[in-house]
PDB file of C-alpha atoms in Angstrom:
ATOM      1  CA  GLU D   1       0.000   0.000   0.000  1.00  0.00           C
ATOM      2  CA  ALA D   2       1.318   3.408  -1.015  1.00  0.00           C
ATOM      3  CA  GLN D   3       1.730   5.482   2.098  1.00  0.00           C
ATOM      4  CA  VAL D   4       3.621   7.985   4.183  1.00  0.00           C
ATOM      5  CA  THR D   5       4.370   6.787   7.694  1.00  0.00           C
ATOM      6  CA  GLN D   6       5.368   8.849  10.709  1.00  0.00           C
ATOM      7  CA  ASN D   7       6.654   7.780  14.086  1.00  0.00           C
ATOM      8  CA  PRO D   8       5.822   8.311  16.794  1.00  0.00           C
ATOM      9  CA  ARG D   9       2.178   9.268  16.412  1.00  0.00           C
ATOM     10  CA  TYR D  10       2.074  10.831  19.871  1.00  0.00           C
ATOM     11  CA  LEU D  11       4.909  12.192  21.975  1.00  0.00           C
ATOM     12  CA  ILE D  12       5.088  14.069  25.254  1.00  0.00           C
ATOM     13  CA  THR D  13       8.504  15.387  26.147  1.00  0.00           C
ATOM     14  CA  VAL D  14      10.198  18.055  28.228  1.00  0.00           C
ATOM     15  CA  THR D  15      11.904  21.261  27.229  1.00  0.00           C
ATOM     16  CA  GLY D  16      15.421  20.763  25.908  1.00  0.00           C
ATOM     17  CA  LYS D  17      15.321  17.023  25.360  1.00  0.00           C
ATOM     18  CA  LYS D  18      16.336  16.299  21.778  1.00  0.00           C
ATOM     19  CA  LEU D  19      13.865  14.314  19.714  1.00  0.00           C
ATOM     20  CA  THR D  20      13.420  13.003  16.194  1.00  0.00           C
ATOM     21  CA  VAL D  21      10.194  12.349  14.341  1.00  0.00           C
ATOM     22  CA  THR D  22      10.711   9.908  11.512  1.00  0.00           C
ATOM     23  CA  CYS D  23       8.988  10.034   8.142  1.00  0.00           C
ATOM     24  CA  SER D  24       9.140   7.407   5.455  1.00  0.00           C
ATOM     25  CA  GLN D  25       7.411   7.017   2.084  1.00  0.00           C
ATOM     26  CA  ASN D  26       7.243   3.981  -0.174  1.00  0.00           C
ATOM     27  CA  MET D  27       6.203   5.705  -3.400  1.00  0.00           C
ATOM     28  CA  ASN D  28       9.674   6.617  -4.669  1.00  0.00           C
ATOM     29  CA  HIS D  29       8.756  10.292  -4.393  1.00  0.00           C
ATOM     30  CA  GLU D  30      11.377  12.942  -5.005  1.00  0.00           C
ATOM     31  CA  TYR D  31       9.788  15.691  -2.931  1.00  0.00           C
ATOM     32  CA  MET D  32       9.196  15.542   0.814  1.00  0.00           C
ATOM     33  CA  SER D  33       8.072  18.165   3.261  1.00  0.00           C
ATOM     34  CA  TRP D  34       7.222  18.825   6.910  1.00  0.00           C
ATOM     35  CA  TYR D  35       4.306  20.932   8.104  1.00  0.00           C
ATOM     36  CA  ARG D  36       2.918  21.921  11.441  1.00  0.00           C
ATOM     37  CA  GLN D  37      -0.747  22.561  12.078  1.00  0.00           C
ATOM     38  CA  ASP D  38      -1.840  24.904  14.828  1.00  0.00           C
ATOM     39  CA  PRO D  39      -5.337  26.141  15.717  1.00  0.00           C
ATOM     40  CA  GLY D  40      -6.255  29.193  13.667  1.00  0.00           C
ATOM     41  CA  LEU D  41      -3.030  29.042  11.670  1.00  0.00           C
ATOM     42  CA  GLY D  42      -3.650  26.177   9.273  1.00  0.00           C
ATOM     43  CA  LEU D  43      -0.756  24.247   7.774  1.00  0.00           C
ATOM     44  CA  ARG D  44       2.631  25.926   7.774  1.00  0.00           C
ATOM     45  CA  GLN D  45       5.648  24.473   6.059  1.00  0.00           C
ATOM     46  CA  ILE D  46       8.756  23.875   8.164  1.00  0.00           C
ATOM     47  CA  TYR D  47      11.242  22.392   5.696  1.00  0.00           C
ATOM     48  CA  TYR D  48      11.118  20.693   2.350  1.00  0.00           C
ATOM     49  CA  SER D  49      13.396  18.586   0.210  1.00  0.00           C
ATOM     50  CA  MET D  50      13.365  18.460  -3.585  1.00  0.00           C
ATOM     51  CA  ASN D  51      15.627  15.430  -3.669  1.00  0.00           C
ATOM     52  CA  VAL D  52      18.248  13.509  -1.748  1.00  0.00           C
ATOM     53  CA  GLU D  53      20.766  15.804  -0.057  1.00  0.00           C
ATOM     54  CA  VAL D  54      18.723  18.882  -1.067  1.00  0.00           C
ATOM     55  CA  THR D  55      16.748  20.611   1.668  1.00  0.00           C
ATOM     56  CA  ASP D  56      15.352  24.100   2.027  1.00  0.00           C
ATOM     57  CA  LYS D  57      13.602  26.189   4.650  1.00  0.00           C
ATOM     58  CA  GLY D  58       9.868  26.670   4.594  1.00  0.00           C
ATOM     59  CA  ASP D  59       7.899  29.348   6.409  1.00  0.00           C
ATOM     60  CA  VAL D  60       8.689  28.361  10.003  1.00  0.00           C
ATOM     61  CA  PRO D  61      12.084  26.590  10.148  1.00  0.00           C
ATOM     62  CA  GLU D  62      13.349  28.028  13.438  1.00  0.00           C
ATOM     63  CA  GLY D  63      14.093  25.343  16.017  1.00  0.00           C
ATOM     64  CA  TYR D  64      13.998  22.472  13.529  1.00  0.00           C
ATOM     65  CA  LYS D  65      16.501  20.506  11.492  1.00  0.00           C
ATOM     66  CA  VAL D  66      16.021  17.965   8.739  1.00  0.00           C
ATOM     67  CA  SER D  67      18.160  15.618   6.701  1.00  0.00           C
ATOM     68  CA  ARG D  68      17.575  13.711   3.479  1.00  0.00           C
ATOM     69  CA  LYS D  69      20.208  11.031   3.182  1.00  0.00           C
ATOM     70  CA  GLU D  70      17.936   8.594   1.370  1.00  0.00           C
ATOM     71  CA  LYS D  71      15.005   9.194  -0.929  1.00  0.00           C
ATOM     72  CA  ARG D  72      12.450   7.424   1.262  1.00  0.00           C
ATOM     73  CA  ASN D  73      13.257   9.034   4.637  1.00  0.00           C
ATOM     74  CA  PHE D  74      12.992  12.609   5.842  1.00  0.00           C
ATOM     75  CA  PRO D  75      13.358  12.882   9.626  1.00  0.00           C
ATOM     76  CA  LEU D  76      12.471  16.038  11.538  1.00  0.00           C
ATOM     77  CA  ILE D  77      14.839  16.846  14.388  1.00  0.00           C
ATOM     78  CA  LEU D  78      14.158  19.122  17.326  1.00  0.00           C
ATOM     79  CA  GLU D  79      17.536  19.686  18.982  1.00  0.00           C
ATOM     80  CA  SER D  80      16.160  21.559  21.976  1.00  0.00           C
ATOM     81  CA  PRO D  81      12.351  21.484  21.973  1.00  0.00           C
ATOM     82  CA  SER D  82      10.427  24.312  23.559  1.00  0.00           C
ATOM     83  CA  PRO D  83       6.737  24.579  24.540  1.00  0.00           C
ATOM     84  CA  ASN D  84       5.961  26.714  21.469  1.00  0.00           C
ATOM     85  CA  GLN D  85       6.783  23.676  19.345  1.00  0.00           C
ATOM     86  CA  THR D  86       3.808  21.852  20.796  1.00  0.00           C
ATOM     87  CA  SER D  87       1.832  21.131  17.654  1.00  0.00           C
ATOM     88  CA  LEU D  88       0.506  18.574  15.201  1.00  0.00           C
ATOM     89  CA  TYR D  89       3.154  17.683  12.633  1.00  0.00           C
ATOM     90  CA  PHE D  90       2.605  16.255   9.178  1.00  0.00           C
ATOM     91  CA  CYS D  91       5.082  14.814   6.744  1.00  0.00           C
ATOM     92  CA  ALA D  92       4.169  14.806   3.054  1.00  0.00           C
ATOM     93  CA  SER D  93       5.648  13.579  -0.205  1.00  0.00           C
ATOM     94  CA  SER D  94       5.030  13.977  -3.915  1.00  0.00           C
ATOM     95  CA  LEU D  95       6.584  13.097  -7.236  1.00  0.00           C
ATOM     96  CA  GLY D  96       8.369  16.420  -7.447  1.00  0.00           C
ATOM     97  CA  GLU D  97       9.698  17.641 -10.791  1.00  0.00           C
ATOM     98  CA  LEU D  98       8.805  14.515 -12.697  1.00  0.00           C
ATOM     99  CA  GLY D  99       5.260  14.748 -11.478  1.00  0.00           C
ATOM    100  CA  GLY D 100       4.888  18.426 -12.211  1.00  0.00           C
ATOM    101  CA  GLY D 101       6.103  19.834  -8.955  1.00  0.00           C
ATOM    102  CA  PRO D 102       5.260  19.532  -5.272  1.00  0.00           C
ATOM    103  CA  TYR D 103       1.580  19.659  -6.094  1.00  0.00           C
ATOM    104  CA  GLU D 104      -0.460  16.622  -5.198  1.00  0.00           C
ATOM    105  CA  GLN D 105       1.152  15.767  -1.948  1.00  0.00           C
ATOM    106  CA  PHE D 106       0.441  12.644   0.044  1.00  0.00           C
ATOM    107  CA  PHE D 107       0.337  13.256   3.775  1.00  0.00           C
ATOM    108  CA  GLY D 108       1.242  11.049   6.689  1.00  0.00           C
ATOM    109  CA  PRO D 109      -1.191  10.512   9.589  1.00  0.00           C
ATOM    110  CA  GLY D 110       0.406  13.159  11.795  1.00  0.00           C
ATOM    111  CA  THR D 111       2.460  13.291  14.990  1.00  0.00           C
ATOM    112  CA  ARG D 112       1.019  15.101  17.978  1.00  0.00           C
ATOM    113  CA  LEU D 113       3.881  16.561  19.983  1.00  0.00           C
ATOM    114  CA  THR D 114       3.565  18.109  23.424  1.00  0.00           C
ATOM    115  CA  VAL D 115       6.563  19.867  24.936  1.00  0.00           C
ATOM    116  CA  LEU D 116       6.234  20.543  28.665  1.00  0.00           C
TER     117      LEU D 116
ATOM    118  CA  ASP R   1       1.132  38.479   5.073  1.00  0.00           C
ATOM    119  CA  GLN R   2      -1.183  35.624   4.210  1.00  0.00           C
ATOM    120  CA  GLN R   3      -0.958  34.708   0.553  1.00  0.00           C
ATOM    121  CA  VAL R   4      -3.845  32.239   0.640  1.00  0.00           C
ATOM    122  CA  LYS R   5      -6.917  33.188   2.623  1.00  0.00           C
ATOM    123  CA  GLN R   6      -9.953  31.210   3.610  1.00  0.00           C
ATOM    124  CA  ASN R   7     -12.057  33.809   5.324  1.00  0.00           C
ATOM    125  CA  SER R   8     -14.773  31.480   6.605  1.00  0.00           C
ATOM    126  CA  PRO R   9     -13.512  29.345   9.477  1.00  0.00           C
ATOM    127  CA  SER R  10     -16.659  27.257   9.380  1.00  0.00           C
ATOM    128  CA  LEU R  11     -19.664  26.468   7.227  1.00  0.00           C
ATOM    129  CA  SER R  12     -22.801  24.499   7.982  1.00  0.00           C
ATOM    130  CA  VAL R  13     -24.937  23.017   5.193  1.00  0.00           C
ATOM    131  CA  GLN R  14     -27.901  20.682   5.065  1.00  0.00           C
ATOM    132  CA  GLU R  15     -27.504  17.286   3.485  1.00  0.00           C
ATOM    133  CA  GLY R  16     -28.366  17.337  -0.209  1.00  0.00           C
ATOM    134  CA  ARG R  17     -27.721  21.063  -0.621  1.00  0.00           C
ATOM    135  CA  ILE R  18     -24.721  22.718  -2.207  1.00  0.00           C
ATOM    136  CA  SER R  19     -21.613  23.548  -0.170  1.00  0.00           C
ATOM    137  CA  ILE R  20     -19.495  26.429  -1.433  1.00  0.00           C
ATOM    138  CA  LEU R  21     -16.079  26.953   0.084  1.00  0.00           C
ATOM    139  CA  ASN R  22     -14.147  30.051  -0.889  1.00  0.00           C
ATOM    140  CA  CYS R  23     -10.485  30.894  -1.143  1.00  0.00           C
ATOM    141  CA  ASP R  24      -8.667  34.101  -2.099  1.00  0.00           C
ATOM    142  CA  TYR R  25      -5.025  34.553  -2.953  1.00  0.00           C
ATOM    143  CA  THR R  26      -2.752  37.540  -3.290  1.00  0.00           C
ATOM    144  CA  ASN R  27       0.282  36.225  -5.172  1.00  0.00           C
ATOM    145  CA  SER R  28      -0.258  36.662  -8.913  1.00  0.00           C
ATOM    146  CA  MET R  29       2.537  34.141  -9.569  1.00  0.00           C
ATOM    147  CA  PHE R  30       0.370  31.285  -8.293  1.00  0.00           C
ATOM    148  CA  ASP R  31      -0.683  29.123 -11.210  1.00  0.00           C
ATOM    149  CA  TYR R  32      -1.797  25.860  -9.632  1.00  0.00           C
ATOM    150  CA  PHE R  33      -4.428  25.460  -6.973  1.00  0.00           C
ATOM    151  CA  LEU R  34      -5.523  22.495  -4.908  1.00  0.00           C
ATOM    152  CA  TRP R  35      -8.100  21.552  -2.338  1.00  0.00           C
ATOM    153  CA  TYR R  36      -7.338  19.134   0.458  1.00  0.00           C
ATOM    154  CA  LYS R  37      -9.764  17.516   2.838  1.00  0.00           C
ATOM    155  CA  LYS R  38      -8.872  16.614   6.406  1.00  0.00           C
ATOM    156  CA  TYR R  39     -10.699  14.406   8.877  1.00  0.00           C
ATOM    157  CA  PRO R  40      -9.789  14.482  12.587  1.00  0.00           C
ATOM    158  CA  ALA R  41      -6.784  12.316  13.515  1.00  0.00           C
ATOM    159  CA  GLU R  42      -5.820  11.879   9.850  1.00  0.00           C
ATOM    160  CA  GLY R  43      -3.503  13.638   7.455  1.00  0.00           C
ATOM    161  CA  PRO R  44      -4.945  15.864   4.707  1.00  0.00           C
ATOM    162  CA  THR R  45      -5.921  14.068   1.521  1.00  0.00           C
ATOM    163  CA  PHE R  46      -5.861  15.574  -1.948  1.00  0.00           C
ATOM    164  CA  LEU R  47      -9.321  16.305  -3.328  1.00  0.00           C
ATOM    165  CA  ILE R  48      -9.161  18.269  -6.578  1.00  0.00           C
ATOM    166  CA  SER R  49      -6.893  20.725  -8.358  1.00  0.00           C
ATOM    167  CA  ILE R  50      -6.992  23.316 -11.110  1.00  0.00           C
ATOM    168  CA  SER R  51      -4.371  24.908 -13.299  1.00  0.00           C
ATOM    169  CA  SER R  52      -4.485  28.616 -14.086  1.00  0.00           C
ATOM    170  CA  ILE R  53      -5.105  27.843 -17.761  1.00  0.00           C
ATOM    171  CA  LYS R  54      -8.567  26.581 -16.805  1.00  0.00           C
ATOM    172  CA  ASP R  55     -11.464  28.204 -15.046  1.00  0.00           C
ATOM    173  CA  LYS R  56     -13.277  25.056 -14.005  1.00  0.00           C
ATOM    174  CA  ASN R  57     -12.457  21.483 -13.083  1.00  0.00           C
ATOM    175  CA  GLU R  58     -14.994  18.864 -12.171  1.00  0.00           C
ATOM    176  CA  ASP R  59     -14.669  15.512 -10.457  1.00  0.00           C
ATOM    177  CA  GLY R  60     -17.910  13.833  -9.515  1.00  0.00           C
ATOM    178  CA  ARG R  61     -19.674  15.889  -6.860  1.00  0.00           C
ATOM    179  CA  PHE R  62     -16.736  18.279  -6.574  1.00  0.00           C
ATOM    180  CA  THR R  63     -16.117  21.260  -8.840  1.00  0.00           C
ATOM    181  CA  VAL R  64     -13.461  23.901  -8.459  1.00  0.00           C
ATOM    182  CA  PHE R  65     -13.885  27.296 -10.107  1.00  0.00           C
ATOM    183  CA  LEU R  66     -11.038  29.719 -10.660  1.00  0.00           C
ATOM    184  CA  ASN R  67     -11.438  33.452 -11.282  1.00  0.00           C
ATOM    185  CA  LYS R  68      -7.930  34.704 -12.019  1.00  0.00           C
ATOM    186  CA  SER R  69      -8.867  38.350 -12.364  1.00  0.00           C
ATOM    187  CA  ALA R  70     -10.405  38.306  -8.886  1.00  0.00           C
ATOM    188  CA  LYS R  71      -7.721  35.973  -7.508  1.00  0.00           C
ATOM    189  CA  HIS R  72     -10.482  33.811  -6.159  1.00  0.00           C
ATOM    190  CA  LEU R  73     -11.325  30.156  -6.280  1.00  0.00           C
ATOM    191  CA  SER R  74     -14.183  28.167  -4.889  1.00  0.00           C
ATOM    192  CA  LEU R  75     -15.009  24.544  -4.249  1.00  0.00           C
ATOM    193  CA  HIS R  76     -18.572  23.398  -4.860  1.00  0.00           C
ATOM    194  CA  ILE R  77     -19.849  20.150  -3.430  1.00  0.00           C
ATOM    195  CA  VAL R  78     -23.180  18.990  -4.842  1.00  0.00           C
ATOM    196  CA  PRO R  79     -25.018  17.292  -3.286  1.00  0.00           C
ATOM    197  CA  SER R  80     -23.425  17.579   0.132  1.00  0.00           C
ATOM    198  CA  GLN R  81     -23.298  14.422   2.229  1.00  0.00           C
ATOM    199  CA  PRO R  82     -22.639  13.931   5.967  1.00  0.00           C
ATOM    200  CA  GLY R  83     -19.357  12.190   5.071  1.00  0.00           C
ATOM    201  CA  ASP R  84     -18.164  15.459   3.552  1.00  0.00           C
ATOM    202  CA  SER R  85     -17.949  16.970   7.036  1.00  0.00           C
ATOM    203  CA  ALA R  86     -14.261  17.791   7.413  1.00  0.00           C
ATOM    204  CA  VAL R  87     -11.799  20.659   7.307  1.00  0.00           C
ATOM    205  CA  TYR R  88     -11.034  21.814   3.763  1.00  0.00           C
ATOM    206  CA  PHE R  89      -7.733  23.481   2.950  1.00  0.00           C
ATOM    207  CA  CYS R  90      -7.087  25.547  -0.123  1.00  0.00           C
ATOM    208  CA  ALA R  91      -3.468  25.524  -1.363  1.00  0.00           C
ATOM    209  CA  ALA R  92      -1.582  27.298  -4.126  1.00  0.00           C
ATOM    210  CA  SER R  93       1.757  27.068  -5.857  1.00  0.00           C
ATOM    211  CA  ALA R  94       3.761  28.911  -8.486  1.00  0.00           C
ATOM    212  CA  SER R  95       5.616  27.171 -11.330  1.00  0.00           C
ATOM    213  CA  GLY R  96       9.105  25.905 -10.817  1.00  0.00           C
ATOM    214  CA  ASN R  97       8.639  23.537  -7.926  1.00  0.00           C
ATOM    215  CA  THR R  98       7.888  26.210  -5.399  1.00  0.00           C
ATOM    216  CA  PRO R  99       6.328  24.969  -2.161  1.00  0.00           C
ATOM    217  CA  LEU R 100       2.600  24.785  -1.600  1.00  0.00           C
ATOM    218  CA  VAL R 101       1.082  27.604   0.431  1.00  0.00           C
ATOM    219  CA  PHE R 102      -1.966  26.618   2.442  1.00  0.00           C
ATOM    220  CA  GLY R 103      -4.897  28.583   3.730  1.00  0.00           C
ATOM    221  CA  LYS R 104      -6.068  28.213   7.333  1.00  0.00           C
ATOM    222  CA  GLY R 105      -8.907  25.892   6.432  1.00  0.00           C
ATOM    223  CA  THR R 106     -12.706  25.901   6.566  1.00  0.00           C
ATOM    224  CA  ARG R 107     -14.572  23.423   8.725  1.00  0.00           C
ATOM    225  CA  LEU R 108     -17.586  22.087   6.820  1.00  0.00           C
ATOM    226  CA  SER R 109     -20.427  20.475   8.719  1.00  0.00           C
ATOM    227  CA  VAL R 110     -23.085  18.703   6.678  1.00  0.00           C
ATOM    228  CA  ILE R 111     -26.201  18.182   8.733  1.00  0.00           C
ATOM    229  CA  ALA R 112     -28.458  15.227   8.021  1.00  0.00           C
TER     230      ALA R 112
END
């Protein structure tokens, strides 16, 4: 089944404790992206990656890191989480250039993160 | 400054009637527009899209209309069904693999 998977689905942590949210897709997609969803703010892009070893900042990159060492994986790293990073996070992927751009993105099920 | 705006946070419609969700954009470079649907505890799923070379795209009960001069698009759902109750996000992109920009979403409730 074609899908985007994220782990963990739920996480409660404390300020300053480094964490990683994994994202993996099995559709051989070039483009991957991370979003956060907050009440009243909709979906905001954190980082995106056009291809392996190519990443770029989205609208709200502060406090986050990403890496794209392999096509299928795009982990989101919070080196020192703070309470304002409490949010619902979504990973997404799409065909990228071959498919006409980062248009029809497939989203993962989401990771609800709480930072105390 | 918000480039994609969905000014109605919520909309309530009776089953069988038409639902119209609206979206405005400010960036004239946007040339591809999409609607996503999101149920609670799930990721958004792609619903329908339209390129700027068209003014209408239809897929079953869903039709998207684009008015480039007004920088406005709308999603029509006819007839509305209770299963359509969800949050709908409008998104836009410019050519050249630029990232999608999302609106804040409109929560649609279809009442039986």
